[in-house]
């Protein structure tokens, strides 16, 4: 059920880099709110209007551009244990390299995205990071005990469901401390 891009695909977020590329090592901070096409993974989807916040730094290399930073999304989904509606914010890291088309054939640029003229398109990068940020198996709460904890206990990190009842502890339940008698 991964229909990440659908028919519309990622938006074009074209950023001019001519100025940045005058000198290798120059950096430029970039904050953008980007409206993505509906993005959905198995357990969750982008909330509301499908907005992603990109908080990136572009740095010029001698033969390209590095984009690094984070993409933050708000998501909605169903809890994997109780199936209740849940949601939240999550963040994915971005580290992407854009290189000049001239050395597209070289091994070194394998996996790099192209610098197109004087610009780079951050749309696919932001889109892919938003997909990665979406939780595949969300929880409404880390301690969620499922829809019917008394009948179908769910293992949680805090309290493993499989833990057998130790008969030695049962004896403690029988003990009664009568505070009223103390000190008299
Ligand atoms: Zn839950």
Coordinates of C-alpha atoms and ligand atoms in Angstrom, one line a residue:
X1 CA 0.0 0.0 0.0
X2 CA 2.9 2.3 -0.7
X3 CA 1.5 5.0 -3.0
X4 CA 4.1 7.5 -2.2
X5 CA 4.1 9.7 -5.3
X6 CA 0.9 8.7 -7.2
X7 CA 0.2 10.4 -10.4
X8 CA 1.3 13.9 -9.5
X9 CA 4.7 13.1 -8.1
X10 CA 7.0 15.4 -6.1
X11 CA 6.7 19.1 -6.6
X12 CA 9.4 21.1 -8.2
X13 CA 11.3 23.2 -5.7
X14 CA 13.9 24.8 -7.8
X15 CA 16.7 26.7 -6.1
X16 CA 19.1 28.9 -8.0
X17 CA 22.7 28.1 -7.0
X18 CA 24.8 30.3 -9.4
X19 CA 25.7 32.7 -6.6
X20 CA 26.5 29.9 -4.2
X21 CA 28.8 28.2 -6.7
X22 CA 31.1 31.2 -7.2
X23 CA 33.2 29.9 -4.4
X24 CA 33.4 26.3 -3.2
X25 CA 32.7 26.0 0.5
X26 CA 30.0 28.7 0.5
X27 CA 26.9 27.9 2.5
X28 CA 23.4 29.0 2.3
X29 CA 20.6 28.3 4.7
X30 CA 17.2 27.5 3.3
X31 CA 13.9 27.1 5.1
X32 CA 10.9 26.1 3.0
X33 CA 7.4 24.9 3.6
X34 CA 6.5 22.6 0.7
X35 CA 3.1 21.3 -0.1
X36 CA 3.5 17.7 -1.2
X37 CA 1.1 15.6 -3.2
X38 CA -0.7 13.2 -0.8
X39 CA 1.9 10.9 0.7
X40 CA 1.0 7.7 2.4
X41 CA 2.8 4.6 3.7
X42 CA 1.5 1.5 5.4
X43 CA 0.8 2.9 8.8
X44 CA 0.5 6.7 8.4
X45 CA 0.0 9.6 6.0
X46 CA 0.9 13.2 5.9
X47 CA -1.6 15.2 7.9
X48 CA -4.0 17.8 6.4
X49 CA -2.6 19.6 3.4
X50 CA 0.5 17.4 3.2
X51 CA 3.0 20.1 4.2
X52 CA 6.6 19.4 4.9
X53 CA 9.1 21.8 6.5
X54 CA 12.5 21.7 5.0
X55 CA 15.4 23.1 7.0
X56 CA 18.5 22.7 4.9
X57 CA 21.9 24.0 4.3
X58 CA 23.3 24.1 0.8
X59 CA 27.0 24.0 0.5
X60 CA 28.9 24.4 -2.8
X61 CA 31.6 21.9 -3.8
X62 CA 34.0 22.2 -6.6
X63 CA 31.8 20.1 -8.8
X64 CA 28.4 20.3 -7.2
X65 CA 26.2 21.0 -4.2
X66 CA 25.5 19.2 -1.0
X67 CA 22.1 19.6 0.6
X68 CA 21.9 18.6 4.2
X69 CA 19.5 19.1 7.1
X70 CA 16.1 17.9 8.1
X71 CA 12.6 17.6 6.8
X72 CA 9.8 17.7 9.4
X73 CA 6.3 16.5 8.8
X74 CA 3.0 16.2 10.7
X75 CA 1.3 12.8 10.2
X76 CA -1.8 11.0 11.1
X77 CA -2.2 7.2 11.3
X78 CA -3.6 4.3 13.3
X79 CA -1.9 2.9 16.4
X80 CA -0.5 -0.6 15.6
X81 CA -1.7 -2.0 18.9
X82 CA -5.2 -0.4 19.6
X83 CA -5.9 0.8 16.1
X84 CA -7.0 4.1 17.5
X85 CA -6.3 7.3 15.6
X86 CA -3.0 8.9 16.4
X87 CA -0.5 11.3 14.9
X88 CA 2.5 13.5 15.6
X89 CA 5.5 15.2 14.1
X90 CA 8.5 13.4 12.8
X91 CA 11.8 14.4 11.3
X92 CA 14.0 12.8 8.7
X93 CA 17.6 13.7 8.0
X94 CA 18.6 14.8 4.5
X95 CA 22.0 14.5 3.0
X96 CA 22.0 14.7 -0.8
X97 CA 24.6 15.5 -3.4
X98 CA 23.9 17.3 -6.7
X99 CA 26.6 17.1 -9.3
X100 CA 27.3 18.6 -12.7
X101 CA 25.9 16.6 -15.5
X102 CA 29.4 16.6 -17.1
X103 CA 30.6 13.9 -14.8
X104 CA 27.4 12.0 -14.7
X105 CA 29.2 9.0 -16.2
X106 CA 31.9 8.8 -13.5
X107 CA 31.7 6.4 -10.7
X108 CA 32.1 9.1 -8.1
X109 CA 28.8 10.7 -9.0
X110 CA 26.8 7.4 -8.8
X111 CA 23.7 8.2 -6.9
X112 CA 24.1 11.9 -7.1
X113 CA 21.3 14.1 -8.5
X114 CA 22.0 16.5 -11.4
X115 CA 22.7 20.2 -11.1
X116 CA 20.4 21.6 -13.9
X117 CA 21.8 24.7 -15.4
X118 CA 22.1 27.2 -12.5
X119 CA 19.8 25.4 -10.2
X120 CA 18.9 22.2 -8.3
X121 CA 15.4 20.8 -7.7
X122 CA 15.0 20.0 -4.1
X123 CA 11.4 18.7 -4.6
X124 CA 12.2 15.0 -4.9
X125 CA 14.7 15.2 -2.0
X126 CA 12.1 16.8 0.3
X127 CA 9.4 14.4 -0.9
X128 CA 11.6 11.3 -0.3
X129 CA 12.6 12.6 3.2
X130 CA 8.9 13.1 4.0
X131 CA 8.2 9.5 3.0
X132 CA 11.0 8.3 5.2
X133 CA 9.8 10.4 8.1
X134 CA 6.4 8.7 8.2
X135 CA 6.2 6.0 10.8
X136 CA 5.3 2.5 9.3
X137 CA 3.9 1.2 12.6
X138 CA 3.0 4.1 14.8
X139 CA 1.9 3.9 18.4
X140 CA -0.6 6.2 20.1
X141 CA 1.6 6.0 23.1
X142 CA 4.8 4.0 23.8
X143 CA 2.9 2.2 26.6
X144 CA -0.2 1.5 24.6
X145 CA -1.6 -1.8 25.8
X146 CA -3.9 -2.6 22.9
X147 CA -7.7 -2.6 22.6
X148 CA -8.4 -5.2 25.2
X149 CA -5.4 -5.5 27.5
X150 CA -7.2 -7.8 30.0
X151 CA -7.9 -10.4 27.3
X152 CA -5.1 -9.9 24.8
X153 CA -2.1 -8.4 26.7
X154 CA 0.4 -6.7 24.4
X155 CA 4.0 -6.7 25.2
X156 CA 5.4 -3.2 25.9
X157 CA 9.0 -2.4 26.6
X158 CA 8.1 -1.4 30.2
X159 CA 6.1 -4.5 30.9
X160 CA 6.6 -7.7 28.9
X161 CA 3.3 -9.5 28.5
X162 CA 4.9 -12.9 28.6
X163 CA 6.2 -12.6 32.1
X164 CA 4.8 -15.5 34.1
X165 CA 3.2 -15.0 37.5
X166 CA 5.8 -16.0 40.1
X167 CA 4.0 -18.0 42.8
X168 CA 6.5 -16.7 45.4
X169 CA 5.1 -13.2 44.9
X170 CA 1.6 -14.4 45.2
X171 CA 2.3 -15.0 48.9
X172 CA 3.0 -11.3 49.3
X173 CA -0.5 -10.5 48.1
X174 CA -1.8 -12.4 51.1
X175 CA 0.1 -10.4 53.6
X176 CA -1.8 -7.7 55.5
X177 CA -0.1 -4.9 57.3
X178 CA -2.3 -3.4 59.9
X179 CA -0.9 0.1 60.4
X180 CA -3.3 0.7 63.2
X181 CA -1.6 -1.8 65.6
X182 CA 1.8 -0.3 65.1
X183 CA 3.3 1.6 68.1
X184 CA 0.5 0.7 70.5
Ligands
LIG1 ZN1 -2.7 2.6 20.9

